[in-house]
Tab-separated table of C-alpha atoms in Angstrom:
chain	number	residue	atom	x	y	z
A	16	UNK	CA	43.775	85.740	100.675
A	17	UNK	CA	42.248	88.594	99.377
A	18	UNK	CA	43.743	90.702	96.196
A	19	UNK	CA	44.599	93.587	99.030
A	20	UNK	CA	46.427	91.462	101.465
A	21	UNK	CA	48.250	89.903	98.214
A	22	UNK	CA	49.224	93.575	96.928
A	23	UNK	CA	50.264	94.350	100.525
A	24	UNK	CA	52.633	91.494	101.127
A	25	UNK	CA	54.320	92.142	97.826
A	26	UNK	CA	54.899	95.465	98.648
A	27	UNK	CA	56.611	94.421	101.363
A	28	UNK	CA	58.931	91.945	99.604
A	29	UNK	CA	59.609	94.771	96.916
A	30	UNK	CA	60.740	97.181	99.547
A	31	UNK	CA	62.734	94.182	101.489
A	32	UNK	CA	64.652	93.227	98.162
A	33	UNK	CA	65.424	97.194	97.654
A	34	UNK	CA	67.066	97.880	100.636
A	35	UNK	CA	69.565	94.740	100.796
A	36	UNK	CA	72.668	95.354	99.243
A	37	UNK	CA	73.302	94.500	95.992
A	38	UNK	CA	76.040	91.728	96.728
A	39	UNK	CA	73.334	90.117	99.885
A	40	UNK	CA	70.791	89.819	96.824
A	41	UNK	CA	73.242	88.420	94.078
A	42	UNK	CA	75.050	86.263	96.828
A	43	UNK	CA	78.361	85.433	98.372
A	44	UNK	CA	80.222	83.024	96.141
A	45	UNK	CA	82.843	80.371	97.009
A	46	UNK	CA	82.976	77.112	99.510
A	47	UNK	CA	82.923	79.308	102.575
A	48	UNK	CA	79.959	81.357	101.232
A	49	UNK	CA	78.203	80.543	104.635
A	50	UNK	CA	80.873	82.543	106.766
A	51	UNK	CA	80.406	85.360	104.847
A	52	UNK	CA	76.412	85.560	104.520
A	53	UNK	CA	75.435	84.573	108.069
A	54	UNK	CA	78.376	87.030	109.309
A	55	UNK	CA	80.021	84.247	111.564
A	56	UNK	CA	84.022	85.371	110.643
A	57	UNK	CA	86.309	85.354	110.927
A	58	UNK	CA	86.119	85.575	107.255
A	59	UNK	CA	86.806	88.129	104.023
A	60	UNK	CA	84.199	89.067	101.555
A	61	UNK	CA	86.171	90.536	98.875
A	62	UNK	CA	83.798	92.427	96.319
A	63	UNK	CA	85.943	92.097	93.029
A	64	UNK	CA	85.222	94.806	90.002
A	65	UNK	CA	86.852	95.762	86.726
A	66	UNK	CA	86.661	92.002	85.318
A	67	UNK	CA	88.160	91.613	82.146
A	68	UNK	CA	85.552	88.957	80.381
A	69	UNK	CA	83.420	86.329	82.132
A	70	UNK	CA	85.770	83.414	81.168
A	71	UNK	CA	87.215	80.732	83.319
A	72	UNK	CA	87.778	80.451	87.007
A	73	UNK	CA	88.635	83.177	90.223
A	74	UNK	CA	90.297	82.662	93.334
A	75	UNK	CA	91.004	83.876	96.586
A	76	UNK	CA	94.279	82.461	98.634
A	77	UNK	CA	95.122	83.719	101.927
A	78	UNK	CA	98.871	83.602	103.344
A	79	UNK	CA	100.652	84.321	105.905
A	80	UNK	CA	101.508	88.291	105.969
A	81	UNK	CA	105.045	87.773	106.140
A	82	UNK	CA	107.837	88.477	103.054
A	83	UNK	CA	109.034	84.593	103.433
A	84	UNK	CA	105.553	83.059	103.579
A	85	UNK	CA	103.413	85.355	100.822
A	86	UNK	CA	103.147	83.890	97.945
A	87	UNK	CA	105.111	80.696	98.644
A	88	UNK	CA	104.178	77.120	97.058
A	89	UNK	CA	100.922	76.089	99.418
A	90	UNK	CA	102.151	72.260	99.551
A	91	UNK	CA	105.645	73.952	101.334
A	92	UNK	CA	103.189	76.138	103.422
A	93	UNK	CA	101.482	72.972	104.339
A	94	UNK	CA	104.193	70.928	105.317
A	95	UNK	CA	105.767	73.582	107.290
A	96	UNK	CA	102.659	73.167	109.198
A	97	UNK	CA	101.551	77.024	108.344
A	98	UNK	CA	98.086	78.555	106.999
A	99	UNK	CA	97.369	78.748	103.942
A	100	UNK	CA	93.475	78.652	101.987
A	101	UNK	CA	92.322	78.893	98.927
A	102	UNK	CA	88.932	78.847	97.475
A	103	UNK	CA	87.618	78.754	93.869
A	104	UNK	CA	84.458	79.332	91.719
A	105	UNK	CA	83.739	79.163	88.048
A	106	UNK	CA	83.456	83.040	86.714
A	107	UNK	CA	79.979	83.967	87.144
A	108	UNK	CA	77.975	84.969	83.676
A	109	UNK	CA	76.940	88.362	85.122
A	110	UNK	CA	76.264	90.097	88.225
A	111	UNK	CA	78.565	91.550	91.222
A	112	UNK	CA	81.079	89.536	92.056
A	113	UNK	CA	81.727	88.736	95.573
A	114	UNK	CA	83.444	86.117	96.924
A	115	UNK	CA	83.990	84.744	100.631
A	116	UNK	CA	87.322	83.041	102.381
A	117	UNK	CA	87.770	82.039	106.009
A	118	UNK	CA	90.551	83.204	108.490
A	119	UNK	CA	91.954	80.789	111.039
A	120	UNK	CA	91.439	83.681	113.551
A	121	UNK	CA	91.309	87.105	113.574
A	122	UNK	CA	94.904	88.648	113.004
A	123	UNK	CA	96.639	90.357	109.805
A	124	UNK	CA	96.990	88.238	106.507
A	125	UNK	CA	97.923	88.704	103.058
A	126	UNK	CA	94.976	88.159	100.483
A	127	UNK	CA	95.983	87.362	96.679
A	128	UNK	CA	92.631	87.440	94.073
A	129	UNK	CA	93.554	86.189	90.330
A	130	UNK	CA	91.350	85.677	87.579
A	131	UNK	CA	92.568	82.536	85.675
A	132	UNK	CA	91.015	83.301	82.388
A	133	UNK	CA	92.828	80.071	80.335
A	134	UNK	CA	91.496	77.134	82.746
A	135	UNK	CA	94.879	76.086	83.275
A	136	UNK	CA	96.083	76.058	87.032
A	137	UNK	CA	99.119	77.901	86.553
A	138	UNK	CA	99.213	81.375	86.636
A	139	UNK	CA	99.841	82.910	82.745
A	140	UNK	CA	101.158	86.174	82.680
A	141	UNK	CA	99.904	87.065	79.653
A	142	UNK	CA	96.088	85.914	79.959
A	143	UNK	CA	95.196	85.912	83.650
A	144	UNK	CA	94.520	89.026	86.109
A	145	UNK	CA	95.284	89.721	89.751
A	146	UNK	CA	94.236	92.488	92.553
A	147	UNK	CA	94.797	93.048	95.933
A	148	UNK	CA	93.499	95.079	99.251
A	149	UNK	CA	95.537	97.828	98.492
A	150	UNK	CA	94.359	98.043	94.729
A	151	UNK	CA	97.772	99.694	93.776
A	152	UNK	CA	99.169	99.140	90.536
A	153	UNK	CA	100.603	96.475	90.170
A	154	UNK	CA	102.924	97.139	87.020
A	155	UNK	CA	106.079	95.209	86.234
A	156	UNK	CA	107.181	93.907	89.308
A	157	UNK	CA	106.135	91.283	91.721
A	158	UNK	CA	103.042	91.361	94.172
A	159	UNK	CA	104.853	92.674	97.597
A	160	UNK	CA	103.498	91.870	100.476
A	161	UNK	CA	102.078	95.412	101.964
A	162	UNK	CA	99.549	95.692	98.597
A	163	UNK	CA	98.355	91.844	99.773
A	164	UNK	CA	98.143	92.688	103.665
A	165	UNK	CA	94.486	92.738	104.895
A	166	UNK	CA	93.603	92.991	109.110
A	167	UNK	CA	90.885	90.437	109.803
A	168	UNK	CA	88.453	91.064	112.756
A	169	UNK	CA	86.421	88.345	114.628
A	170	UNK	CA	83.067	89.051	111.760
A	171	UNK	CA	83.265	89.522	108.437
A	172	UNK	CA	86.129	91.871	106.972
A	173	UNK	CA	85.103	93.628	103.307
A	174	UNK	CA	87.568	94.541	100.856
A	175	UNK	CA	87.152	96.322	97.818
A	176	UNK	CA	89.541	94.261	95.106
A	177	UNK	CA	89.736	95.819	91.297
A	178	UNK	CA	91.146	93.457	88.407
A	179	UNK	CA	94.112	94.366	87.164
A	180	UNK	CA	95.476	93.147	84.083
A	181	UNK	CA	98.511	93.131	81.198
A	182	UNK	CA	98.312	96.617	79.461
A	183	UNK	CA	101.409	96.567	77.458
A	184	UNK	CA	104.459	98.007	78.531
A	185	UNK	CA	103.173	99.413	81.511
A	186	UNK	CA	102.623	95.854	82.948
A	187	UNK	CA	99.026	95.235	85.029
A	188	UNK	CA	96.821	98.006	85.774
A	189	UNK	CA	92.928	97.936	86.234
A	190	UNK	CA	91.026	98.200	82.660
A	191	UNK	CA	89.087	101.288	83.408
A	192	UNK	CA	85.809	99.301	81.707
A	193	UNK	CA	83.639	100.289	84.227
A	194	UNK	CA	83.144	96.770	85.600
C-alpha cells in the first residue's frame, strides 16, 4: 500500500466518522442495545441529557400506558400476566448518553427514565433523578401518566429525555448544567 492510497482511505474513514451522529459513534447502551443500533424495533432509544454527576446506575422501564398499570410494582404487572421491561446500565464516565428498550409491539406505552445515583434499588427521593417523554416538570407531585406516554412505531422510536432532579422547594426540575 502506498503512502497515497493510505492517506486516501483515511480520509475516507475521517469523513465516515463525521457524518454519523454523535450517539451512532458513542453507542446505544443497555441489554437491548442491538434493537436500537441495527434499527430492528420495535424499540425506544431515549437520548438522556442534563445528568446530574456520573455516579451509579440508569434505567429505562416501560409500562403499560394506562393510570392503573403505570408505575405499578413489576412482580404485580407480571403476575397479572401484563408487560412490563426494564433495562439497566452502570452510568457511563462521559459521553452522550443513550440508551435502548424493546416494545412488545408497536402501540402507545408509558416510558419512566431514573438515575439511581445511591446504588440502592429503591428509588430515594432525595438523591436519585427521573425524566420522561414529555420533559415537563415534574415538581412536587407524582409522575402522571400523559408526561410518561410515548407512541412506538414498528423501527426505532427516539425520545429526547432531560434529568430532572430535587431543587428545593420547588421539587424536581432539570439542572440547567448544560449536560
Amino acid at each position: 500500500m502506498t503512502l497515497h492510497e493510505f492517506l486516501a482511505g483515511a480520509a475516507v474513514g475521517v469523513a465516515l466518522t463525521l457524518s454519523m451522529p454523535v450517539q451512532a459513534q458513542a453507542g446505544v447502551l443497555g441489554s437491548d442495545s442491538a434493537a436500537c443500533s441495527g434499527g430492528a424495533g420495535p424499540a425506544i432509544r431515549a437520548n438522556v441529557s442534563g445528568l446530574k454527576d456520573r455516579t451509579g446506575e440508569l434505567k429505562l422501564e416501560l409500562y403499560p400506558a394506562n393510570e392503573a398499570d403505570f408505575l405499578k410494582d413489576d412482580r404485580d404487572l407480571i403476575k397479572e400476566g401484563k408487560f412490563f421491561r426494564r433495562i439497566r446500565v452502570p452510568t457511563p464516565q462521559s459521553g452522550a448518553v443513550a440508551l435502548c428498550i424493546k416494545a412488545p409491539n408497536p402501540g402507545r406505552y408509558a416510558l419512566l427514565f431514573t438515575h439511581n445515583r445511591d446504588g440502592r434499588n429503591k428509588f430515594d427521593f432525595w438523591v436519585d433523578g427521573a425524566g420522561f417523554p414529555s420533559n415537563m416538570k415534574l415538581g412536587r407531585t407524582r409522575p402522571k401518566l400523559n408526561m410518561a406516554v410515548i407512541d412506538v412505531g414498528p423501527g426505532v422510536t427516539v425520545t429526547d429525555i432531560k434529568a430532572q432532579y430535587l431543587r428545593g422547594l420547588g421539587g424536581f426540575a432539570p439542572l440547567n448544567n448544560g449536560n
